[in-house]
PDB file of C-alpha atoms in Angstrom:
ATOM      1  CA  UNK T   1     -17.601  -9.164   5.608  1.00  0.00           C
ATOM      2  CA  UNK T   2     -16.956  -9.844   1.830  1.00  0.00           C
ATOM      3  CA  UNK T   3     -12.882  -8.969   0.745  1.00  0.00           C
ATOM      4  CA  UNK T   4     -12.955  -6.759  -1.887  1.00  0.00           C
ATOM      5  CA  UNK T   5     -11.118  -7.841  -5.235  1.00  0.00           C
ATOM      6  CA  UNK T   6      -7.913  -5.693  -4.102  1.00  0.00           C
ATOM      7  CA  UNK T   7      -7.674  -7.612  -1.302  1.00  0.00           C
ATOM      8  CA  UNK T   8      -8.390 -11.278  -2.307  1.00  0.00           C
ATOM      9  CA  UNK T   9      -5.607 -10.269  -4.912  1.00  0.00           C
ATOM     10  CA  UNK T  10      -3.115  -8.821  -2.562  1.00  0.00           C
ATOM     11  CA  UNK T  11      -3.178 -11.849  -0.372  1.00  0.00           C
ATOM     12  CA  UNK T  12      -2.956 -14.340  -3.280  1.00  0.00           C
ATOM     13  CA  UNK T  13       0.264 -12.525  -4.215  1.00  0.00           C
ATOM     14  CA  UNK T  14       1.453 -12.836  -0.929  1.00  0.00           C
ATOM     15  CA  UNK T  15       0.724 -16.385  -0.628  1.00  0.00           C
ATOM     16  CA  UNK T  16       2.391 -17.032  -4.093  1.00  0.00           C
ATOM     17  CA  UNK T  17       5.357 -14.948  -2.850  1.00  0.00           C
ATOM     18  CA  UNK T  18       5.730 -16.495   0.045  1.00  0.00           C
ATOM     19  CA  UNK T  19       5.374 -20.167  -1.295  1.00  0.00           C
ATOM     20  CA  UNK T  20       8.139 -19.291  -3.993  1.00  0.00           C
ATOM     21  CA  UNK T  21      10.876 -17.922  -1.429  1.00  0.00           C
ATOM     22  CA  UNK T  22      10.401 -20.996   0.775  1.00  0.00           C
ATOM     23  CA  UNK T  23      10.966 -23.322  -2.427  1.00  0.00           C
ATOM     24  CA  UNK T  24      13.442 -21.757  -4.638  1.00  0.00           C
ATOM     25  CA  UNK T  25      15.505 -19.527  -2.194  1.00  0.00           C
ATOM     26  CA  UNK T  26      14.943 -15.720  -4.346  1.00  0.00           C
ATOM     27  CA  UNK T  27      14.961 -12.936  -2.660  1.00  0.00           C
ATOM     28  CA  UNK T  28      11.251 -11.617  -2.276  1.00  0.00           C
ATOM     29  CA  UNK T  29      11.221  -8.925  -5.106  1.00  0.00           C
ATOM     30  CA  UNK T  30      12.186 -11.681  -7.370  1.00  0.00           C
ATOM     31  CA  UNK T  31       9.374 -13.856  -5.823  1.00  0.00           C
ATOM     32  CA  UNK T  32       6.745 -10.932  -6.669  1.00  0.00           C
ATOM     33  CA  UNK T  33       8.092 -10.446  -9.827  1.00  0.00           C
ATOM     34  CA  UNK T  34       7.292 -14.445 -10.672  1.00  0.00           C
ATOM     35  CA  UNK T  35       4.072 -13.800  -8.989  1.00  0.00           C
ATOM     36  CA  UNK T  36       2.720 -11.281 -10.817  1.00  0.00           C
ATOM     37  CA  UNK T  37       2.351 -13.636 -13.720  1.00  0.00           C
ATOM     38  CA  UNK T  38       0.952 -16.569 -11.547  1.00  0.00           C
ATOM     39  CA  UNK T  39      -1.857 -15.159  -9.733  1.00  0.00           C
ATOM     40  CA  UNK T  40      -5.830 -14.489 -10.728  1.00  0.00           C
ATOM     41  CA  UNK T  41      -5.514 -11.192 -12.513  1.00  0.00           C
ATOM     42  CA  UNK T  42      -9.239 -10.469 -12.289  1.00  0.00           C
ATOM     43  CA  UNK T  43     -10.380  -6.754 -11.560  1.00  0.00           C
ATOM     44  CA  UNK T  44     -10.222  -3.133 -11.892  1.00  0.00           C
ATOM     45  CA  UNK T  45      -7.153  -1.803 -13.208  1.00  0.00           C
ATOM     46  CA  UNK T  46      -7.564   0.419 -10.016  1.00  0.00           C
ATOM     47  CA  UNK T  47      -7.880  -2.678  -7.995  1.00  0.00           C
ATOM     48  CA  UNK T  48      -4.640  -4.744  -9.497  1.00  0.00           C
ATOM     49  CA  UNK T  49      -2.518  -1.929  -9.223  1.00  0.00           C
ATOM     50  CA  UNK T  50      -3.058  -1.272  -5.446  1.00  0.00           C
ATOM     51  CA  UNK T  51      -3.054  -4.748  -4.958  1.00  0.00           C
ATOM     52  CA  UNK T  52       0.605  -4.995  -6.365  1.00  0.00           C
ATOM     53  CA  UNK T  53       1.021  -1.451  -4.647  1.00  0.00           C
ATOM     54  CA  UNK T  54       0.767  -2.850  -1.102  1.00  0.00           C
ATOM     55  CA  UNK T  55       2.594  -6.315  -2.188  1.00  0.00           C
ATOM     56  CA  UNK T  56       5.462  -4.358  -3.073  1.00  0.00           C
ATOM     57  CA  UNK T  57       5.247  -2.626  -0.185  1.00  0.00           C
ATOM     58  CA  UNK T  58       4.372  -6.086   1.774  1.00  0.00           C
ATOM     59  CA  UNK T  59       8.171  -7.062   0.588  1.00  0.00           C
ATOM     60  CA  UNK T  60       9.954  -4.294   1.082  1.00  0.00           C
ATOM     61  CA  UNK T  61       9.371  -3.977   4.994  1.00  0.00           C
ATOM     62  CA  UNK T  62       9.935  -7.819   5.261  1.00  0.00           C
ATOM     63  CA  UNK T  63      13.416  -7.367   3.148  1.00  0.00           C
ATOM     64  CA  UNK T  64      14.802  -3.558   2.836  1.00  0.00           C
ATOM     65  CA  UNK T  65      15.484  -2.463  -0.233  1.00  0.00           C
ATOM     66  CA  UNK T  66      17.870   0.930  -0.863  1.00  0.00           C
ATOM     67  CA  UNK T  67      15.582   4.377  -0.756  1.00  0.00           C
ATOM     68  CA  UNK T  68      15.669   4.514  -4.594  1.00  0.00           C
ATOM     69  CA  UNK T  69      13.400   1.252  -4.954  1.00  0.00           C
ATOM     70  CA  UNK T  70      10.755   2.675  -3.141  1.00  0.00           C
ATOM     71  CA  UNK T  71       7.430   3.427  -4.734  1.00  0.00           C
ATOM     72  CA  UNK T  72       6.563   6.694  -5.485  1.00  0.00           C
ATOM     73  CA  UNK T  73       3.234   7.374  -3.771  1.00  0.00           C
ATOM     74  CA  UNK T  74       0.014   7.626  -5.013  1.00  0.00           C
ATOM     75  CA  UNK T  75      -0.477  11.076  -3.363  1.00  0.00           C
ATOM     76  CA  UNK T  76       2.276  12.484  -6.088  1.00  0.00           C
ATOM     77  CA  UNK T  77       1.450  10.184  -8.739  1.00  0.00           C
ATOM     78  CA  UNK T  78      -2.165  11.465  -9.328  1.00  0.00           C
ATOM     79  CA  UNK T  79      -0.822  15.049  -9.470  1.00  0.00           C
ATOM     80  CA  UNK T  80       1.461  13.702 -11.703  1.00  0.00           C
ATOM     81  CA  UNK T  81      -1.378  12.769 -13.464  1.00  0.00           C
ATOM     82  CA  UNK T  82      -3.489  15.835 -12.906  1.00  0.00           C
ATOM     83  CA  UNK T  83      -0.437  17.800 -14.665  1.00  0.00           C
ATOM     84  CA  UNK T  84      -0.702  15.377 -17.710  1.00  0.00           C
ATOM     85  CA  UNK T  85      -4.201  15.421 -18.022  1.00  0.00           C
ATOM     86  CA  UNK T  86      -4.519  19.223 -18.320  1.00  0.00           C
ATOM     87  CA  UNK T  87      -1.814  19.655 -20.910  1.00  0.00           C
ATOM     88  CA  UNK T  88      -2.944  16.414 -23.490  1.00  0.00           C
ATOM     89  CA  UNK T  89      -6.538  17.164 -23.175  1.00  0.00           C
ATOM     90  CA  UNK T  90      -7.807  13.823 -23.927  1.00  0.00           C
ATOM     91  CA  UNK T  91      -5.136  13.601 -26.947  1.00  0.00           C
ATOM     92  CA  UNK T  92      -3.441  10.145 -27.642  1.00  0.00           C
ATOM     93  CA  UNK T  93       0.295  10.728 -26.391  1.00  0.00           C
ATOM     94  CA  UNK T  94       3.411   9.560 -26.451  1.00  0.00           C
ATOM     95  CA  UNK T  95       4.772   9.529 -22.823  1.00  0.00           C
ATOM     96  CA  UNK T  96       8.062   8.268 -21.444  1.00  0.00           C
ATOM     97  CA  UNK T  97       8.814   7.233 -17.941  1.00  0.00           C
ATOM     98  CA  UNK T  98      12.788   8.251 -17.290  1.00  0.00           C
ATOM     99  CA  UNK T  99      13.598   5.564 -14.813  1.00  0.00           C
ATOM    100  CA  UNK T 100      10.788   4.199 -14.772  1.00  0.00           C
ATOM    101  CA  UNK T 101      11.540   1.061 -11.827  1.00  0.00           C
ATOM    102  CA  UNK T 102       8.947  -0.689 -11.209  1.00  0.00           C
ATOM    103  CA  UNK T 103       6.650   0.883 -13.686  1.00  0.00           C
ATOM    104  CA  UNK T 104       4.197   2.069 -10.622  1.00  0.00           C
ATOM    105  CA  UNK T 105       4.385   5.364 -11.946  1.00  0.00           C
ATOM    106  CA  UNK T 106       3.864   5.105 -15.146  1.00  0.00           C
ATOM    107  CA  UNK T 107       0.707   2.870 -14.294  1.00  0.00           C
ATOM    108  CA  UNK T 108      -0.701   5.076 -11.556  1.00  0.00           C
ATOM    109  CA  UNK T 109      -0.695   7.819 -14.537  1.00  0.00           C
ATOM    110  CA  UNK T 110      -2.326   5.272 -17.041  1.00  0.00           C
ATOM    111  CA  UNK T 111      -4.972   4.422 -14.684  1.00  0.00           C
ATOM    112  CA  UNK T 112      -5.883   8.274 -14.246  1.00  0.00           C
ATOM    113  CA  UNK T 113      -5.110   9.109 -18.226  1.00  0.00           C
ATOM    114  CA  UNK T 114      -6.194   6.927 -20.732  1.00  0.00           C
ATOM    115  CA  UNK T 115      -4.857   8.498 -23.791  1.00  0.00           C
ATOM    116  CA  UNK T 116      -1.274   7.922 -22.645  1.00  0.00           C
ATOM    117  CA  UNK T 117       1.220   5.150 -24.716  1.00  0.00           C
ATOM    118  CA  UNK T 118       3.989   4.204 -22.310  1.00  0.00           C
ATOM    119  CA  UNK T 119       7.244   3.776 -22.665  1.00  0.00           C
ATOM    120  CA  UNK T 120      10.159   3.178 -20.374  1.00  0.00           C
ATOM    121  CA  UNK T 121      13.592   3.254 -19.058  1.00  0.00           C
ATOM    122  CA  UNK T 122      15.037   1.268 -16.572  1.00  0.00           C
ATOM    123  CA  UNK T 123      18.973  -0.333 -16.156  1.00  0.00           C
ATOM    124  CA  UNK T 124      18.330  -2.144 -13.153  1.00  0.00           C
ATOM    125  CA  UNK T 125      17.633  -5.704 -14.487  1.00  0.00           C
ATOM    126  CA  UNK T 126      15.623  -6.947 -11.395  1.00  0.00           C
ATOM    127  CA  UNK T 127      13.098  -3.647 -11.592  1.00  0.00           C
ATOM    128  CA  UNK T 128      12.858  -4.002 -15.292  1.00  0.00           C
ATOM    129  CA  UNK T 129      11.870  -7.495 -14.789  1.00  0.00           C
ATOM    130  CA  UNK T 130       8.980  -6.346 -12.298  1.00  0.00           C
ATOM    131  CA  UNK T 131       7.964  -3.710 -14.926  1.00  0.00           C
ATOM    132  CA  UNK T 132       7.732  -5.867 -17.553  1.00  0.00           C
ATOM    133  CA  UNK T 133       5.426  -8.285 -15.485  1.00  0.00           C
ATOM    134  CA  UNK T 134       3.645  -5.550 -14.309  1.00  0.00           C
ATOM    135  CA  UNK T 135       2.362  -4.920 -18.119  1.00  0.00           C
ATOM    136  CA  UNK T 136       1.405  -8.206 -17.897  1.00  0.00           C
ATOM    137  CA  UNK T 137      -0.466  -8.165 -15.003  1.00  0.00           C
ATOM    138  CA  UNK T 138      -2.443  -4.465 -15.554  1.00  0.00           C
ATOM    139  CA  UNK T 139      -2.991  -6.065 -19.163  1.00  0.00           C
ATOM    140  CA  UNK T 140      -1.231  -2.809 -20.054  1.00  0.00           C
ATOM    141  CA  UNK T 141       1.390  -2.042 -22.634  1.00  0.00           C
ATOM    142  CA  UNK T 142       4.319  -0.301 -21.974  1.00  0.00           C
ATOM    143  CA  UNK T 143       7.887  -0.440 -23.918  1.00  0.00           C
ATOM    144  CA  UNK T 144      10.513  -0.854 -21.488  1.00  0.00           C
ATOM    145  CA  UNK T 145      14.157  -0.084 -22.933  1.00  0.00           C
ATOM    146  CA  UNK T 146      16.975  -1.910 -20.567  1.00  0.00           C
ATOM    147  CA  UNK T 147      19.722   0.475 -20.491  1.00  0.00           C
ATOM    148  CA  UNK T 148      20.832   3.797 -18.842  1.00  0.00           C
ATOM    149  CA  UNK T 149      19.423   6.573 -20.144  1.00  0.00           C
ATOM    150  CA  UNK T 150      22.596   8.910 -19.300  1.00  0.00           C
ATOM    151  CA  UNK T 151      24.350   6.730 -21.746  1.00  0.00           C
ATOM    152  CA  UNK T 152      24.491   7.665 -25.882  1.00  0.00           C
ATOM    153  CA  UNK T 153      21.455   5.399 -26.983  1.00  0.00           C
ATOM    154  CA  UNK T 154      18.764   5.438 -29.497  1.00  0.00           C
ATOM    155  CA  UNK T 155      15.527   5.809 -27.351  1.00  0.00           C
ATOM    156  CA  UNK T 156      12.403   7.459 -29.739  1.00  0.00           C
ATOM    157  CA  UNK T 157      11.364  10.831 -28.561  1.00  0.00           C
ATOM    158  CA  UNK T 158       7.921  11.557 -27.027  1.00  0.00           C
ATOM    159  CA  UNK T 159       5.532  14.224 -25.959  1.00  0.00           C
ATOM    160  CA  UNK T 160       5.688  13.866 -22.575  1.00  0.00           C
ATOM    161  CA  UNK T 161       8.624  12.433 -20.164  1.00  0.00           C
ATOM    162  CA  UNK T 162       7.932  11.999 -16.578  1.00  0.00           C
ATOM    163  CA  UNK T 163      10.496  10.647 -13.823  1.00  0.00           C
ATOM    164  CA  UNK T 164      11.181   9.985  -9.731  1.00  0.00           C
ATOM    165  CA  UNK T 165      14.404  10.690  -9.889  1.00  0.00           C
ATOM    166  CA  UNK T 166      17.248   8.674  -7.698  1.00  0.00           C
ATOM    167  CA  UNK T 167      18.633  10.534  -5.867  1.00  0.00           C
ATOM    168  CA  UNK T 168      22.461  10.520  -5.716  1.00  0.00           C
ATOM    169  CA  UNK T 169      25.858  10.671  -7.219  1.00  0.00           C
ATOM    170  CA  UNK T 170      26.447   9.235 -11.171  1.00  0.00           C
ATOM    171  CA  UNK T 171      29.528   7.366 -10.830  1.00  0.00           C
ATOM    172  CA  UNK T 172      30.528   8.080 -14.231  1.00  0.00           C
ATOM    173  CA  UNK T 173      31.915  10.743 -16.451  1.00  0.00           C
ATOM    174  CA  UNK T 174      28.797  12.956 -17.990  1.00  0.00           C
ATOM    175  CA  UNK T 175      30.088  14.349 -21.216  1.00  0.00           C
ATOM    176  CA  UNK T 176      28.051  17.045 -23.094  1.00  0.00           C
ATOM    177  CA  UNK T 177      26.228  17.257 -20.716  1.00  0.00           C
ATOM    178  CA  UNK T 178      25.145  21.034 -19.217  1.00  0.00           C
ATOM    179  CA  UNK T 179      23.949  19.530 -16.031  1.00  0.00           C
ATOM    180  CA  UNK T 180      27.406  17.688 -15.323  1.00  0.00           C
ATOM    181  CA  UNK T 181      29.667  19.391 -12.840  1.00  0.00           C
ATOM    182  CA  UNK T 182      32.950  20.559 -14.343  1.00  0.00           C
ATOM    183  CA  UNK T 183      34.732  18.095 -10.918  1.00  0.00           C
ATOM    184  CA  UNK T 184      34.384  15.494  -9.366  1.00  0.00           C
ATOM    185  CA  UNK T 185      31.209  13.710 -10.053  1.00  0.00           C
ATOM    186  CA  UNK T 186      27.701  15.112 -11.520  1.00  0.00           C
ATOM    187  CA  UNK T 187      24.278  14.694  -9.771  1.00  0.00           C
ATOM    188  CA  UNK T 188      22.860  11.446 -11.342  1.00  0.00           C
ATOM    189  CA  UNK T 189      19.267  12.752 -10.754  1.00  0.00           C
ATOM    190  CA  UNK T 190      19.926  15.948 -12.977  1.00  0.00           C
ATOM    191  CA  UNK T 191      22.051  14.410 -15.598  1.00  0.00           C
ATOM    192  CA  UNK T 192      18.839  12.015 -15.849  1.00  0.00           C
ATOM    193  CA  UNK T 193      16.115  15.400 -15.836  1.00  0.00           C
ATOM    194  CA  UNK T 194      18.622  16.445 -18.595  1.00  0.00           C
ATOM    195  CA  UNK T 195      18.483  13.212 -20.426  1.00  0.00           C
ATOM    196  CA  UNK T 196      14.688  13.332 -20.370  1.00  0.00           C
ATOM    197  CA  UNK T 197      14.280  16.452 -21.559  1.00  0.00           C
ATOM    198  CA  UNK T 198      16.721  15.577 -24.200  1.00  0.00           C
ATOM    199  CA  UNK T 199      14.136  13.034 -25.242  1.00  0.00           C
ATOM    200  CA  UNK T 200      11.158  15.279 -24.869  1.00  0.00           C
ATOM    201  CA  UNK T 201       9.569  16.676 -28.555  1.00  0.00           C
ATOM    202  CA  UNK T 202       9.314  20.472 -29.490  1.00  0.00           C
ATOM    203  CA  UNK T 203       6.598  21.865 -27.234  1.00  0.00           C
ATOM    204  CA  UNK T 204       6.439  18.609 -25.411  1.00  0.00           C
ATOM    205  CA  UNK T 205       6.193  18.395 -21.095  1.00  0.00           C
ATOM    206  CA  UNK T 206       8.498  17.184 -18.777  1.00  0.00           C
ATOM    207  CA  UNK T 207       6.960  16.591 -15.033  1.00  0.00           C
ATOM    208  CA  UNK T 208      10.259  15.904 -12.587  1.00  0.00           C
ATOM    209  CA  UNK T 209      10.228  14.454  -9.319  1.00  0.00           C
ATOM    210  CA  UNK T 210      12.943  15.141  -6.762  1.00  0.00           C
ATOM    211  CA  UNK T 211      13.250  15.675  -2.912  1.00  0.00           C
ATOM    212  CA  UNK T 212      13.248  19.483  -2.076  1.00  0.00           C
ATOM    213  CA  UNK T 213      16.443  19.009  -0.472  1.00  0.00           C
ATOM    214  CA  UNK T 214      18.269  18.483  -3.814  1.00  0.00           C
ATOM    215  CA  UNK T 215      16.805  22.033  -4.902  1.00  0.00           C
ATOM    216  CA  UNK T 216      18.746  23.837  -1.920  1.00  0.00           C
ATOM    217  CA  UNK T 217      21.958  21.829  -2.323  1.00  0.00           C
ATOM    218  CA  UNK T 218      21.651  23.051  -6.167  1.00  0.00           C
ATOM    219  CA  UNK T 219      21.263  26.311  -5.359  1.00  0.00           C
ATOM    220  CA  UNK T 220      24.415  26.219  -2.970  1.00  0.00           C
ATOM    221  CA  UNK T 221      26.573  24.065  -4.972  1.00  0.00           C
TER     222      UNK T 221
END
C-alpha cells in the first residue's frame, strides 16, 4: 500500500532528526527544529502539520520534555477553532497566540480558519525557534515576539488572543496586576490569561485553555 504524503513526510523528519543527533550531539527538539527546514515540504497544510504533529510527538517519548512542552491536542484545538470561526465570520482578523510554544496551536486554528493573521508570544528560546521554523515549513506567516508576555512590553493589540496556558507558579513579582496574589507568588497561568486579555481590542475574544483542576484550586484559594 501507497504512504500517504503525511507519512512519507513524518518519516523523512525522523530520518533527518535522527541523522542530525547522531552527528552534531543536539538534543532531539533541536534536531526537529533544524529539520523542519531540511525536509520535502510538499502537501496539504493538513498533511505537514500532522506530520510535524506526530514528529514532535516522535521526540518527546524518545527524550521527555516537562508537561508544559506538550502539544495541545487536536481534539481542543479544532474547538478552539470552532469558537473562532463563529465569532469572525469569515472576517480577516488579527489573532494572538499568548504562549504560543511551538506554534501547533496557532496552526491547528489557521488550518481550520483562514481569515486569521497570527501572531505570537513565546520566551522560551528553543520553542520559539521551532515556531519560527514551523512558519517556514506550513509556508505560513506568523509574528513571533521573544519575550514574556507578563513583562511591561510593547506587543500590538488584536481581536482575538488565544492561549494553553502553563500551568504553574510565576517566579516573579506581578505588579498591577489583579490576578497576582497579594503573598507569596501569583499563578503564572492567570497572570498570563490577564496579560492576554490586556492585549485583546474593545469587543475582541479571548479563548483560554487550562486544566479544570486550576479552576477548583481558584475557587479555594
Amino acid at each position: 500500500m501507497a504512504k500517504t504524503t503525511m507519512e512519507q513526510v513524518y518519516e523523512e523528519l525522523i530520518t533527518r532528526i535522527d541523522e542530525i543527533v547522531k552527528n552534531d550531539e543536539k538534543s532531539r527538539l533541536e534536531a526537529l527544529a533544524e529539520s523542519l527546514l531540511q525536509v520535502n515540504a510538499e502537501g496539504s497544510m493538513s498533511d505537514l502539520r500532522k506530520a510535524f504533529q506526530f514528529a514532535y510527538l516522535y521526540q518527546v517519548k524518545e527524550e521527555p520534555v516537562q508537561s508544559n512542552h506538550q502539544l495541545t491536542p487536536d481534539a481542543i484545538g479544532y474547538l478552539v477553532a470552532h469558537i473562532i470561526d463563529l465569532f469572525t465570520a469569515g472576517k480577516e482578523t488579527e489573532l494572538m497566540d499568548v504562549g504560543s510554544g511551538t506554534g501547533h496551536l496557532a496552526m491547528t486554528v489557521k488550518e481550520m480558519v483562514d481569515n486569521v493573521n497570527l501572531s505570537g508570544v513565546e520566551v522560551d528560546p528553543a520553542l520559539a525557534e521551532i515556531n519560527a521554523n514551523l512558519c517556514e515549513f506550513l509556508k505560513v506567516p506568523m509574528y513571533i515576539h521573544p519575550q514574556n508576555v507578563i513583562e511591561p512590553s510593547r506587543i500590538p493589540s488584536a481581536e482575538i488572543a488565544i492561549g494553553d496556558l502553563p500551568v504553574g507558579y510565576y517566579p516573579l513579582p506581578a505588579v498591577d496586576y489583579k490576578t497576582a496574589f497579594s503573598k507569596g507568588q501569583s499563578y503564572a497561568h492567570l497572570l498570563m490569561l490577564e496579560a492576554g486579555m490586556n492585549l485583546v481590542k474593545d469587543d475582541g475574544l479571548g479563548v483560554f485553555i487550562v486544566p479544570s483542576i486550576c479552576l477548583k484550586k481558584i475557587t479555594r484559594r
